[in-house]
Structures are given as C-alpha cells and as structure tokens.
Amino acid sequence: MGKNIVEKILLNHIVEGELKEGNRVGIRIDRTLTQDSTGTMAYLQLEAMGIDRVKTKKSVAYIDHNMLQQGFENADDHKFIQTIANKYGIYFSRPGNGICHQVNLERFSVPGETLLGSDSHTPTAGGVGMLAIGAGGLDVALAMAGEAYYIKVPKVVKVELKGKLSKMVSSKDIILEVLKRETVKGGVGKVYEYAGEGVAYLSVPQRATITNMGAELGATTSIFPSDEKTKEFFIAQNRLDDWKELSADEDAKYDDIIEIDLSKLEPMVAAPHSPDNIKTCREEGKIKIDQVAIGSCTNSSYEDLMKVSKILKGRKVADNVSLVIAPGSRQVMEMIARNGALADIISSGARILENSCGPCIGMGQSPGTDAVSIRTFNRNFYGRSGTNSAKVYLTSPEVAAVSAVYGCLMDPRDAEFDIDFNDISTDSFIIDDSMIISPAQDSSKVEIVRGPNIKPFPLNTKLTDIISGKVIIKTVDNITTDHIMPSNAKLLPYRSNIPYLSQFCFSTIDEDFANRAMENKGGFIVAGENYGQGSSREHAALAPLYLGIKGVIAKSFARIHKANLINSGILPMEFENPDDYAKIEQMDELKLEDIIIGLKKSRIKVTDTKKGFEFYVKAQFSKEEVEMLLAGGRLNAIKEKSK
Ligand code: MIC
Ligand code: SF4
C-alpha cells in the first residue's frame, strides 16, 4: 500500500514501537533547534544528563527572543548559551542572525529528516519537507543526548490545494482558511500534509508561512512535499546537496481530506483574540488602526519584505499609524539593504527593528491603550502584545502594508494602486554563515559562563497515593501558555529564574494566583478545553510546579503543554464526564485517592470535599509516563533508572 510523506519519514526514523495510528512510538531525531527563552532551561537540563557532546547530526542554539538588553540578564543568558553550546558540540547562531525558524529554513533544513525544537513553531521547516516538531526543552535536551522522541502516531490529514491564489491573496490566507475550518484545537493529534496542484505555485517561504502557523491548529506538525520549487530554494541557498525529492505515493492513504480552492480565497484576518477567529478583510471593514507590525517567523522572508517594499515604495505611512518592521534574518536584511528595498521601506516612514521575534513576544512595541494593531504574526492571544486592552489582528504582509498606508484595515484589492509582484523572487540568496559559530573540537578547556540570573530548575517530589488541595484557579476553554506564564519585555529576561518568574504565573488574568497558590501550599488547576495551547515553554509547567500545583483537571489538553506537565511531574487529568466541570468552583477542596492504582487503571476518583460530591477523571498515560509521574518528573525518573 502506498505511503504518505509523514509515514515515509516516520518509518525511516522509528526506533521503538509500531507505526499504527494512536500507538506510542520512539523516533530518532536528526537535528535540534533551541532558542534563548527556552534554551537556558533546556541546556541546564542537558547538563544534568551527564553527557559530553550532543549525539545529533546537527544541533543549533539560536538567540532571537530575548534581544532587549535592559539589564544584564539577557546578555548573561546569551553568554551562557554560547559557552554551553561551544562545550557540547552545538552550533551557535549569534544575536542578530535572525529568528530561529527563518534561519533554520534558510541554512539548516533538510527534506526527509527529523527536527525537534524547543519552540512551538519548529514545524516551519515542514515547508521543505522536514518532519519538524515543537517540544519542551527537556524533550529537546534528551534528543540532543541521543534519546528517542516519543509521539503518539498522528492522524494524517491531506490538505488538497486546488487552483491558484488570486492577486493580493497570499499563503497566509491559506492557513487562516485552514484555521477557520479546523479551529485552534482541531489539529491535536494530527499532522497536516499539503498536496495537490496548488502546491507547485507556492514558493518555499510561502509554504513555510503555512507550516509555521499550523502550530495554531494544535497540530503535531504540518508538511509539504519536497519538489522542484524546493530544489530551486536549495539551489538559491547554495545547498543543493541537502535537497532530495520527497512526495506521497499516488495511492497513499489519509485519515481525512480537506480541499481548498485557492482561487476562491480572499484576504483575511484573524480577529482578536484568537488565531481561529477568521473574517475576510471586507467583512471586518475599514476599521481605524494605530499600529502595523511586519515580521515574526510567519512572515519575514525576503519574498515577504520585497512585497512590503513594493507596496511602500513612493508612499508614506498614514499619520495615525506606527509601522514597525523586523526582517526574519540577517540574510533577508542584507538582501533588502543591498537591492535598495530597505531604502524604500525606510523612506515610507517605517521603523526598522532588529532581526528577531521582537513585538511578536511582547519584546517592545506594545500597542497603546485600546489600540488596534495589525500584525503579520501567528498569535493574537489576549495580552500577548504586552497591552491587555489592545486588539490585535493577524494578516498577510500585503494586508498589513496596504493598511499602514491607508491608516485603516484594508483589503489590498481595494487599494487605488496596483502592484506587480512578479519580479520579486531570487535565484541566489546572499550566503554568509560566518556569524554561526562552530563548536570547539576539544571542549575540555571550554568554561561555561553562568550569570547570577541563572537559577537551578525546580524538581518535583515523588507522587503520593493521596493528594488534597484547593482549586487555586478555574479557567475557561483555550487557555494559552501566554495566560499561564506570560512573556513580555519585563518577564522574558527571567526565563532562567523560575522563583522570580512564578510570581507572575497567570498574572494577565488573575493577579493573585501566585499568592493564593503559595498561601494554600499549592493545589489544583481546573480548566476547560485545549488547556495550555500555544507555546512550548516549559515555564508554564515549571512555574506552577514551583508554586506547589499538583495536578490539572481539564476537559482537554494541548499536546506540548501536556507533555511538559508530565515531564514536570504534574498530573494532567481529563474529566470523564465534562459536565462535572460546571460543578466545581475556585477554592473548592479536592481529594484524589488511590492514585497509584488509578494510574494503572487510567482512572482516578476525585472528591470535592467542600461540596460533597465525587467524580472520576481520566488519567491515561503510557508506561514510561506513569514512571515519570511516580518519580516526580522525567529527570527524577532518569536518575532513578541510572541508579
Ligand atoms: C511563542 O511564540 O510563544 C514563543 C515565545 O516562541 C514560544 C517559546 C517560548 O515561550 O519561549 C513558543 O512558541 O514555543
Ligand atoms: Fe518568535 Fe513569535 Fe515566532 Fe515565537 S511566534 S518564535 S515569538 S517570532
């Protein structure tokens, strides 16, 4: 029987288990990626594993998130990552080189290989046919140490692209359409494999926009075939040796099929505050805007910025708009600087930011009170921009640039000017890898530099058979890791300092959470559907762990966050009967009994001792996960095994 692309790559990498939907399998990881805001934790964990050198084909440590050096903390973290990378055989992408996913796509992606990254948008590399998965830092550290990565064999959904995009409609609109149909929780346990005649019309950066934002579906990853267009990209990057063809067999089977007629798509927006709140630009209307931000790992390629420069050339940014632009990489920045496009952008009145995540993770450029911000990014979760009252819309670069000129949200097809994008592709990028530092051959003399902001990571204690505690918070559906452990210019510098960071746990929606948790010696979190969607940050598990949270009872969980909870020894449990959710209130006292047997039976009894009722929760874990939970987290389990 024919195979799809996902099956082909998984079969080539499987080291444990059988490739059957729903089975847990171990796969070999060829390459890893870390960025600085999850990297410090990942490298502290790697250090704790006692290996001398990474065992992957290539591991790269990027600095792209914590770029504002308002104090010593970020610079110290950069030094720590640089020195530890040097010691363990990891390539170091210096600050200024660009966003990890963009640089990885340009310089390190390889069709048919596996990539594990401590960032949820690692699937960006699916744009060249790589099986690229986002995970918590500990999982990535284990992959660097040569361990397999375990996943539930996903369902594979074929996304059949028919026809061709119309002018001013872009690949961002394709993924917004998928999000509209599938929602932010529709992709859990699935991989989206793109196919059909429409694929051939999309360049690699356009495909990468789609696989990047596939993370917002909650999917394990998304992937495109590696074809002639991919080959062109590799030739232009002077990396033909890394290219190989990869496609699904004609008779490949899929678990589901989605069809999208590209010619029918229109320019769209994801309206506040969710990437699946999709409207067409015309439906949303010409609302007045205050800010436009162009960049992020979703839309900051050379091609994206060339489109933007063409729109801005000879025009000015509207008086009411602040337009900020962050190119995705040094390569992109240098290309547009040398060909004059940057001059057109600057002369329009745009403010140029450095090649990094920047405003996407609230590192500067927070909008004003009640401001409307149009962003080419991938997430518009409540408070993520750093301004809780801001309304953030996600759009394509075309919509963003035209809107910046008009001062209101605009369907670019309604602009009075007409732009020709036909000549923007390039057949040769500027290649200069000199800012990517190779690791030392002999690491015995390399000293790891650790600033005072780097604190040890918290470890859990062994699981007990009975746990009692209060419901410290009860949340609604779709709570993101940005709610659980917010990130902004004030907090991001403390990613290697959990004691400090934990004081801000849930602070965007509940300022008193940390105090309540401390006063009550921890307890439980009760949540709705898709708890923990969004980023891969382990901090959303480590901060609750530090505050004494023992378990989370939710209607359902997002994939990466659930794995991070298990790795931290916090019990993620699902309501057997979702109606029980409504009966529980914040500060109810819960008692979990016979937990150890419960873990074997995949079912635990919970008593709400305040209200006097009992209910059951699902506690379905693999044998290895049970071991981790019993030991009080994965690192403890590893230590126990090695005794
Ligand atoms: C994000 O986009 O939310 C981040 C910041 O890149 C995170 C990683 C982090 O929290 O450091 C992600 O996507 O995993
Ligand atoms: Fe950086 Fe934003 Fe991409 Fe996360 S989503 S990696 S913060 S650019």
XYZ file of C-alpha atoms and ligand atoms in Angstrom:
665
model
C 0.000 0.000 0.000
C 1.230 3.499 -0.838
C 2.584 5.793 1.833
C 2.089 9.420 2.608
C 5.081 11.679 3.375
C 4.588 11.512 7.127
C 4.592 7.700 7.112
C 7.695 7.646 4.938
C 9.678 9.869 7.313
C 8.382 8.147 10.430
C 9.238 4.706 9.030
C 12.766 5.908 8.318
C 13.187 7.147 11.877
C 11.264 4.742 14.046
C 13.369 3.109 16.763
C 10.634 1.740 19.005
C 7.027 0.682 18.555
C 4.870 0.014 15.541
C 3.600 2.638 13.155
C -0.124 2.382 13.815
C -2.373 5.343 14.479
C -2.624 6.050 18.213
C 0.404 3.898 19.137
C 3.226 5.497 21.058
C 6.433 5.285 19.023
C 10.001 6.435 19.562
C 11.638 8.257 16.664
C 15.254 9.194 16.042
C 15.834 12.922 15.956
C 18.376 14.072 13.376
C 18.591 17.715 14.328
C 17.583 20.021 17.137
C 16.943 23.697 17.499
C 16.695 25.808 20.627
C 16.082 29.491 21.091
C 17.215 31.551 24.038
C 13.992 31.929 26.007
C 13.522 28.165 26.272
C 17.185 27.369 25.678
C 18.683 28.220 29.054
C 16.383 25.706 30.741
C 16.998 23.096 28.023
C 20.774 23.401 28.420
C 20.626 23.242 32.215
C 18.698 20.004 31.744
C 21.194 18.734 29.156
C 23.973 19.406 31.653
C 22.138 17.349 34.268
C 22.205 14.354 31.890
C 25.947 13.960 32.191
C 26.868 13.549 28.505
C 29.987 15.076 26.915
C 28.737 16.005 23.474
C 25.438 16.066 21.608
C 24.645 12.961 19.598
C 22.519 14.539 16.869
C 23.661 15.194 13.285
C 23.490 18.895 13.996
C 22.127 20.961 16.857
C 21.839 24.717 16.691
C 21.288 27.207 19.526
C 19.712 30.467 18.384
C 19.442 33.807 20.125
C 16.365 35.591 18.829
C 13.757 36.154 21.563
C 15.449 37.971 24.455
C 17.101 40.694 22.457
C 16.399 43.818 24.504
C 19.211 44.118 26.965
C 17.595 46.382 29.528
C 19.702 44.830 32.251
C 22.480 42.260 32.488
C 20.130 39.259 32.442
C 19.698 38.701 28.715
C 23.337 39.307 27.861
C 24.307 36.848 30.602
C 21.913 34.243 29.209
C 23.377 34.736 25.726
C 26.865 34.123 27.119
C 25.698 31.037 28.994
C 24.126 29.585 25.849
C 27.145 30.465 23.708
C 29.595 28.806 26.085
C 27.499 25.729 26.782
C 26.898 25.300 23.035
C 30.644 25.511 22.448
C 31.249 22.843 25.066
C 28.606 20.357 23.976
C 29.175 20.482 20.219
C 26.269 22.771 19.323
C 26.360 25.454 16.611
C 25.609 28.936 17.925
C 23.583 31.417 15.915
C 24.555 34.804 17.294
C 22.061 37.505 18.206
C 21.417 39.464 15.019
C 21.357 36.408 12.754
C 17.606 36.222 12.937
C 14.638 34.213 14.082
C 15.458 30.548 14.613
C 12.783 29.235 12.240
C 13.743 31.574 9.400
C 17.483 30.904 9.757
C 16.836 27.177 10.101
C 14.763 27.197 6.922
C 17.456 29.062 5.038
C 20.578 27.319 6.282
C 19.843 24.045 8.110
C 16.542 22.495 6.986
C 16.795 19.132 5.216
C 13.895 17.375 3.458
C 13.079 13.939 4.890
C 14.952 14.488 8.165
C 13.524 14.995 11.659
C 13.910 18.174 13.689
C 12.911 18.712 17.299
C 12.865 22.290 18.534
C 12.172 23.930 21.869
C 9.728 26.257 20.203
C 6.204 25.541 19.044
C 6.825 26.969 15.570
C 9.537 24.442 14.744
C 7.108 22.990 12.113
C 8.093 25.948 9.902
C 10.724 23.587 8.444
C 7.857 21.419 7.167
C 7.885 23.917 4.303
C 10.812 21.996 2.787
C 9.501 18.534 3.680
C 11.171 18.109 7.047
C 9.269 16.410 9.873
C 9.744 19.216 12.361
C 8.124 19.109 15.776
C 7.956 21.566 18.672
C 8.546 20.270 22.188
C 9.501 21.292 25.694
C 13.160 21.997 26.436
C 13.625 18.756 28.349
C 12.482 16.664 25.385
C 14.881 18.571 23.155
C 17.709 18.107 25.663
C 17.011 14.362 25.666
C 17.088 14.318 21.865
C 20.473 16.073 21.982
C 21.614 13.366 24.397
C 20.691 10.798 21.759
C 17.380 9.622 23.214
C 14.412 8.903 21.001
C 11.469 11.297 20.960
C 8.152 9.647 21.741
C 4.956 10.608 19.989
C 1.525 9.173 19.524
C 1.339 8.182 15.871
C -0.714 11.073 14.499
C -3.658 11.046 12.145
C -2.555 12.423 8.788
C -4.873 14.954 7.161
C -4.354 15.686 3.493
C -4.896 19.311 2.584
C -5.567 19.294 -1.135
C -4.798 22.667 -2.666
C -6.642 23.280 -5.926
C -6.064 26.138 -8.374
C -4.005 29.247 -7.831
C -4.137 32.208 -5.452
C -5.518 35.455 -6.874
C -3.516 38.642 -6.735
C -3.073 40.105 -3.240
C -4.210 36.854 -1.675
C -1.313 35.090 -0.011
C -0.296 31.858 1.635
C -1.176 33.446 4.996
C -4.781 33.381 3.785
C -4.469 29.643 3.111
C -3.527 28.883 6.696
C -6.159 31.314 8.004
C -8.707 29.353 5.962
C -7.459 26.073 7.484
C -7.721 27.649 10.961
C -11.248 28.824 10.218
C -12.290 25.291 9.303
C -10.290 23.340 11.865
C -10.079 25.759 14.860
C -7.267 26.114 17.391
C -7.944 22.698 18.848
C -8.855 20.853 15.672
C -5.319 19.729 14.950
C -4.479 17.976 18.219
C -3.044 14.532 17.404
C -2.843 15.316 13.669
C -0.298 16.190 11.015
C -1.441 18.285 8.055
C 0.153 17.130 4.805
C -0.250 19.530 1.889
C -0.798 18.193 -1.610
C -2.494 18.981 -4.897
C -1.824 21.094 -7.967
C -1.800 24.321 -5.921
C 1.395 23.299 -4.124
C 3.517 23.888 -7.219
C 2.527 27.569 -7.267
C 3.801 28.161 -3.737
C 7.431 29.044 -3.043
C 9.246 27.582 -0.024
C 8.820 30.732 2.120
C 5.096 30.750 1.286
C 4.835 27.096 2.284
C 6.752 27.850 5.473
C 4.179 30.500 6.423
C 1.568 27.743 6.297
C 3.511 25.092 8.214
C 4.570 27.718 10.742
C 1.041 28.736 11.609
C -0.114 25.121 11.560
C 1.097 25.274 15.174
C -2.022 27.327 15.901
C -4.165 24.312 14.984
C -2.613 22.428 17.892
C -1.229 20.001 15.308
C 1.836 17.828 15.858
C 3.230 19.368 12.677
C 2.493 20.255 9.052
C 4.461 19.270 5.976
C 4.821 19.924 2.246
C 6.380 17.670 -0.373
C 9.925 18.437 -1.460
C 9.673 19.172 -5.187
C 11.144 21.319 -7.968
C 10.198 24.506 -6.076
C 12.044 23.187 -3.034
C 15.019 22.369 -5.237
C 15.041 25.944 -6.586
C 15.146 27.222 -2.985
C 18.045 24.933 -2.086
C 19.945 25.979 -5.220
C 19.384 29.650 -4.352
C 20.659 28.918 -0.826
C 23.684 27.138 -2.350
C 22.689 23.911 -0.564
C 21.707 21.596 -3.383
C 23.498 18.739 -1.611
C 20.942 18.913 1.202
C 17.988 18.642 -1.161
C 16.150 15.474 -2.014
C 12.803 14.817 -3.567
C 10.007 13.662 -1.314
C 6.410 13.043 -2.212
C 3.485 10.890 -1.209
C 2.770 7.758 -3.225
C -0.138 8.052 -5.663
C -2.205 5.591 -3.643
C -1.246 6.982 -0.223
C -3.969 6.814 2.423
C -5.016 9.653 4.692
C -7.249 9.813 7.759
C -9.072 12.838 6.444
C -9.024 15.150 3.438
C -9.612 18.883 3.292
C -9.981 20.622 -0.068
C -9.195 24.272 -0.588
C -9.801 26.046 -3.866
C -7.086 28.694 -3.782
C -8.768 30.803 -6.462
C -11.758 31.351 -4.139
C -9.742 32.640 -1.165
C -9.845 36.297 -0.178
C -7.539 38.404 2.025
C -8.456 37.540 5.597
C -7.752 38.463 9.203
C -7.698 36.572 12.475
C -9.615 38.979 14.700
C -8.962 39.408 18.448
C -8.139 37.319 20.466
C -7.709 34.003 18.705
C -5.945 32.818 15.527
C -9.118 30.964 14.518
C -11.418 33.979 14.733
C -11.327 34.394 10.966
C -13.113 37.046 8.897
C -12.460 38.424 5.451
C -10.971 41.920 5.410
C -14.092 43.217 3.716
C -16.341 41.659 6.360
C -14.325 43.254 9.140
C -14.459 46.628 7.385
C -12.100 49.566 7.254
C -11.525 49.892 10.975
C -9.097 52.586 12.079
C -5.740 51.221 13.176
C -2.893 52.502 15.338
C -0.046 50.130 14.662
C 1.179 47.763 11.964
C 3.907 45.235 12.754
C 5.515 43.195 9.990
C 7.828 40.295 10.733
C 7.891 37.203 13.002
C 8.718 33.658 11.991
C 5.471 33.574 9.980
C 6.044 36.397 7.524
C 9.520 37.868 7.476
C 11.129 36.195 4.471
C 12.901 38.012 1.650
C 9.818 37.498 -0.500
C 7.501 38.925 2.168
C 9.629 42.009 2.666
C 10.027 42.563 -1.069
C 6.219 42.638 -1.357
C 6.074 45.092 1.523
C 8.744 47.328 -0.023
C 6.895 47.376 -3.342
C 3.713 48.469 -1.612
C 5.515 51.131 0.422
C 7.741 52.466 -2.383
C 6.917 56.106 -3.027
C 4.151 56.102 -0.400
C 4.011 57.200 3.229
C 2.759 55.548 6.354
C -0.530 57.152 7.486
C -0.260 59.752 10.288
C -2.215 57.626 12.746
C -0.078 54.520 12.242
C 3.222 53.359 13.678
C 4.680 50.832 11.228
C 7.418 48.590 12.600
C 9.272 46.018 10.533
C 11.555 43.228 11.749
C 13.186 41.182 8.964
C 13.425 37.473 9.726
C 17.148 37.061 9.311
C 20.452 38.719 8.606
C 20.246 37.219 5.131
C 16.883 38.899 4.484
C 18.081 42.201 5.941
C 21.266 42.185 3.883
C 19.416 41.262 0.689
C 16.928 44.117 1.011
C 19.643 46.514 2.115
C 21.780 45.756 -0.929
C 18.977 45.853 -3.507
C 17.524 49.137 -2.258
C 14.213 47.784 -0.961
C 15.157 48.717 2.595
C 15.619 52.328 1.489
C 12.069 52.332 0.081
C 10.793 50.915 3.364
C 12.688 53.472 5.452
C 11.594 56.359 3.294
C 7.933 55.394 3.758
C 8.321 56.192 7.462
C 8.575 52.609 8.736
C 10.577 51.965 11.876
C 13.153 49.223 11.403
C 13.652 46.725 14.203
C 16.394 44.154 14.542
C 16.103 40.662 13.086
C 14.355 38.946 15.945
C 10.968 37.983 17.406
C 10.517 41.452 18.883
C 6.891 42.571 19.224
C 5.590 39.060 18.482
C 6.525 38.049 22.010
C 5.908 41.456 23.551
C 9.587 42.448 23.476
C 8.837 46.068 22.805
C 6.334 47.834 20.574
C 3.393 47.148 22.875
C 0.411 48.993 21.410
C -1.195 51.901 23.275
C -4.336 51.633 25.405
C -7.257 50.173 23.396
C -5.100 50.384 20.260
C -5.761 48.331 17.145
C -2.665 46.558 15.853
C -2.373 44.730 12.525
C 0.374 42.124 12.651
C 1.754 39.593 10.208
C 2.403 37.270 13.153
C 0.816 33.966 14.165
C -0.699 34.626 17.597
C -3.056 37.308 18.843
C -3.820 35.845 22.262
C -5.158 38.167 24.915
C -2.364 40.243 26.467
C 0.444 38.725 24.372
C 1.366 42.084 22.826
C 2.035 43.447 26.312
C -1.157 45.572 26.272
C -4.224 43.823 27.616
C -6.663 46.290 26.091
C -5.097 46.126 22.600
C -6.936 44.475 19.728
C -4.525 42.501 17.586
C -5.436 41.309 14.071
C -3.290 38.791 12.209
C -2.929 39.292 8.462
C -0.688 38.767 5.461
C 2.133 41.240 4.668
C 0.066 42.553 1.729
C -2.863 43.459 4.003
C -0.531 44.874 6.650
C 1.448 47.125 4.298
C -1.583 48.462 2.422
C -3.340 49.102 5.753
C -0.285 51.021 7.019
C -0.566 53.356 4.045
C -4.325 53.858 4.366
C -4.432 54.065 8.174
C -7.234 51.537 8.372
C -7.677 47.833 7.811
C -7.776 47.387 4.048
C -8.446 44.579 1.667
C -5.414 45.229 -0.580
C -7.584 44.622 -3.648
C -9.464 47.801 -2.735
C -6.325 49.959 -2.846
C -6.174 52.641 -5.522
C -2.781 51.433 -6.624
C -1.876 48.214 -8.361
C 1.379 46.424 -7.629
C 3.180 43.836 -9.681
C 4.888 41.184 -7.554
C 6.116 39.131 -10.495
C 9.783 40.021 -10.263
C 10.453 39.543 -6.569
C 11.766 36.013 -6.345
C 15.500 35.450 -6.316
C 17.638 32.658 -7.678
C 20.533 33.370 -5.357
C 20.497 34.482 -1.760
C 23.491 36.170 -0.123
C 25.269 33.346 1.665
C 27.372 34.188 4.692
C 27.433 31.741 7.596
C 30.291 33.459 9.365
C 28.038 34.594 12.214
C 27.137 30.998 13.023
C 29.836 29.835 15.378
C 31.014 26.230 15.173
C 31.574 24.406 18.458
C 35.027 23.665 19.833
C 36.588 20.403 18.668
C 38.224 19.912 22.035
C 35.749 21.022 24.668
C 37.781 20.045 27.722
C 39.040 23.593 28.210
C 35.760 25.365 27.459
C 34.371 27.057 30.528
C 30.624 27.590 30.875
C 29.842 31.164 31.931
C 26.827 31.395 34.246
C 25.418 34.784 35.233
C 23.661 35.346 38.563
C 20.223 35.266 36.891
C 20.587 31.572 36.097
C 18.955 29.657 38.902
C 18.621 25.881 39.147
C 15.381 24.490 37.723
C 12.797 23.195 40.201
C 12.385 19.449 40.686
C 9.201 17.776 41.848
C 8.910 15.150 44.585
C 7.598 11.598 44.264
C 3.891 11.206 43.665
C 1.882 10.217 46.736
C -1.169 7.964 46.782
C -3.496 10.634 48.123
C -3.361 14.308 47.234
C -5.608 17.000 48.679
C -5.634 20.644 47.838
C -7.714 23.602 46.810
C -8.711 24.609 43.298
C -6.422 27.599 43.022
C -7.900 28.697 39.709
C -10.744 27.616 37.476
C -10.283 28.725 33.887
C -12.335 28.799 30.686
C -11.572 26.984 27.393
C -8.473 27.593 25.241
C -6.239 28.970 27.974
C -2.853 29.636 26.368
C 0.615 29.320 27.829
C 0.699 33.110 27.423
C -2.017 33.230 30.096
C -0.288 30.686 32.310
C 3.200 32.128 32.070
C 3.093 35.497 30.327
C 6.066 36.701 28.299
C 6.882 40.309 27.723
C 9.822 42.664 27.941
C 9.592 42.695 31.735
C 9.328 38.932 32.240
C 11.226 37.283 29.394
C 14.637 38.129 30.928
C 13.747 35.830 33.830
C 13.253 32.625 31.859
C 16.186 31.090 33.729
C 14.884 32.254 37.101
C 11.747 30.273 37.951
C 11.423 31.566 41.545
C 11.081 35.117 40.229
C 9.007 34.219 37.159
C 6.490 32.144 39.101
C 5.250 35.245 40.913
C 3.688 36.281 37.596
C 2.021 32.964 36.818
C -1.479 33.681 35.360
C -0.950 37.393 36.075
C -2.658 38.626 32.890
C -5.975 37.111 34.004
C -5.545 36.665 37.766
C -3.007 38.810 39.593
C -3.477 36.966 42.861
C -2.894 33.418 41.590
C 0.708 33.090 42.765
C -0.084 34.388 46.261
C -3.098 32.123 46.550
C -1.077 29.117 45.477
C 1.684 29.904 47.981
C -0.745 30.575 50.847
C -2.572 27.303 50.223
C 0.639 25.299 49.703
C -0.269 24.596 46.107
C -3.328 22.697 44.910
C -5.051 22.155 41.574
C -5.916 23.959 38.378
C -9.323 23.227 36.842
C -9.653 24.075 33.158
C -11.835 23.783 30.079
C -10.933 22.540 26.592
C -7.488 22.780 24.987
C -5.697 23.848 28.162
C -2.153 25.089 27.504
C -2.463 25.826 23.784
C 0.254 27.870 22.134
C 3.886 27.895 23.010
C 6.243 25.115 24.030
C 7.505 26.995 27.088
C 8.143 24.582 29.936
C 7.850 27.559 32.226
C 4.076 27.157 32.034
C 4.617 23.880 33.905
C 7.702 24.781 35.937
C 6.184 27.925 37.494
C 3.038 26.061 38.680
C 5.348 23.279 39.939
C 7.340 25.822 41.910
C 4.068 27.160 43.358
C 3.049 23.668 44.500
C 0.462 22.795 41.842
C -0.037 19.026 41.939
C -2.421 18.430 39.098
C -4.528 19.981 36.358
C -8.030 18.696 35.668
C -9.199 19.860 32.249
C -11.744 18.975 29.594
C -8.797 18.508 27.216
C -5.138 19.500 26.826
C -2.858 20.899 24.146
C -0.144 18.415 23.136
C 3.100 20.148 24.116
C 1.811 21.521 27.394
C 0.503 18.114 28.460
C 3.935 16.619 27.797
C 5.576 19.442 29.773
C 3.271 18.807 32.736
C 4.154 15.110 32.725
C 7.868 15.910 32.407
C 7.486 18.141 35.489
C 5.590 15.512 37.462
C 2.304 17.448 37.469
C -0.710 15.202 36.809
C -2.724 16.194 33.720
C -6.192 14.642 34.092
C -9.307 14.893 31.952
C -12.908 14.958 33.166
C -14.566 11.637 32.437
C -17.843 13.499 32.346
C -17.240 17.077 31.121
C -20.422 18.184 32.983
C -18.516 17.837 36.258
C -16.505 20.899 35.237
C -19.521 23.153 35.934
C -19.980 21.763 39.458
C -16.535 22.798 40.681
C -15.684 26.281 41.888
C -12.443 28.048 42.616
C -11.279 27.301 46.190
C -13.227 24.031 46.411
C -11.158 21.407 48.217
C -10.361 18.324 46.116
C -9.102 14.952 47.324
C -7.579 12.430 44.910
C -7.367 8.895 46.288
C -5.711 5.617 45.288
C -3.692 7.488 42.710
C -1.081 4.779 42.181
C -3.673 2.120 41.316
C -5.636 4.801 39.475
C -2.687 5.408 37.152
C -2.657 1.707 36.269
C -6.410 1.741 35.641
C -6.222 5.075 33.786
C -8.905 6.465 36.099
C -8.713 8.373 39.369
C -11.501 9.133 41.866
C -11.783 12.755 42.956
C -13.916 14.020 45.842
C -14.942 17.629 46.116
C -14.919 17.642 49.902
C -16.368 21.144 50.128
C -19.431 20.353 48.027
C -19.550 16.670 48.943
C -19.620 15.007 45.515
C -17.414 12.521 43.732
C -16.348 12.315 40.129
C -13.825 10.459 38.010
C -11.014 11.758 35.859
C -9.207 10.041 33.023
C -5.529 9.508 33.735
C -4.368 7.782 30.530
C -0.620 7.546 30.276
C 1.957 5.263 28.707
C 4.091 3.027 30.938
C 7.005 5.474 30.671
C 4.787 8.436 31.505
C 3.477 6.660 34.596
C 7.085 6.082 35.676
C 7.812 9.789 35.211
C 4.753 10.843 37.189
C 5.510 8.416 40.016
C 9.116 9.604 40.218
C 8.044 13.265 40.303
C 9.045 14.159 36.770
C 11.246 12.958 33.967
C 14.642 13.967 35.309
C 13.912 12.168 38.581
C 12.802 9.106 36.613
C 16.040 9.159 34.598
C 18.079 9.437 37.800
C 16.184 6.533 39.374
C 16.791 4.342 36.337
C 20.505 5.044 36.291
C 20.922 4.071 39.978
C 5.961 31.924 21.238
O 5.794 32.241 20.060
O 5.043 31.887 22.059
C 7.360 31.573 21.700
C 7.821 32.663 22.567
O 8.211 31.499 20.582
C 7.292 30.220 22.410
C 8.543 29.830 23.069
C 8.774 30.497 24.391
O 7.826 30.719 25.140
O 9.927 30.797 24.675
C 6.854 29.063 21.518
O 6.197 29.291 20.529
O 7.119 27.904 21.850
Fe 9.480 34.266 17.851
Fe 6.972 34.984 17.514
Fe 7.973 33.045 16.098
Fe 7.539 32.663 18.697
S 5.997 33.040 17.136
S 9.367 32.071 17.521
S 7.999 34.706 19.469
S 8.590 35.170 16.025
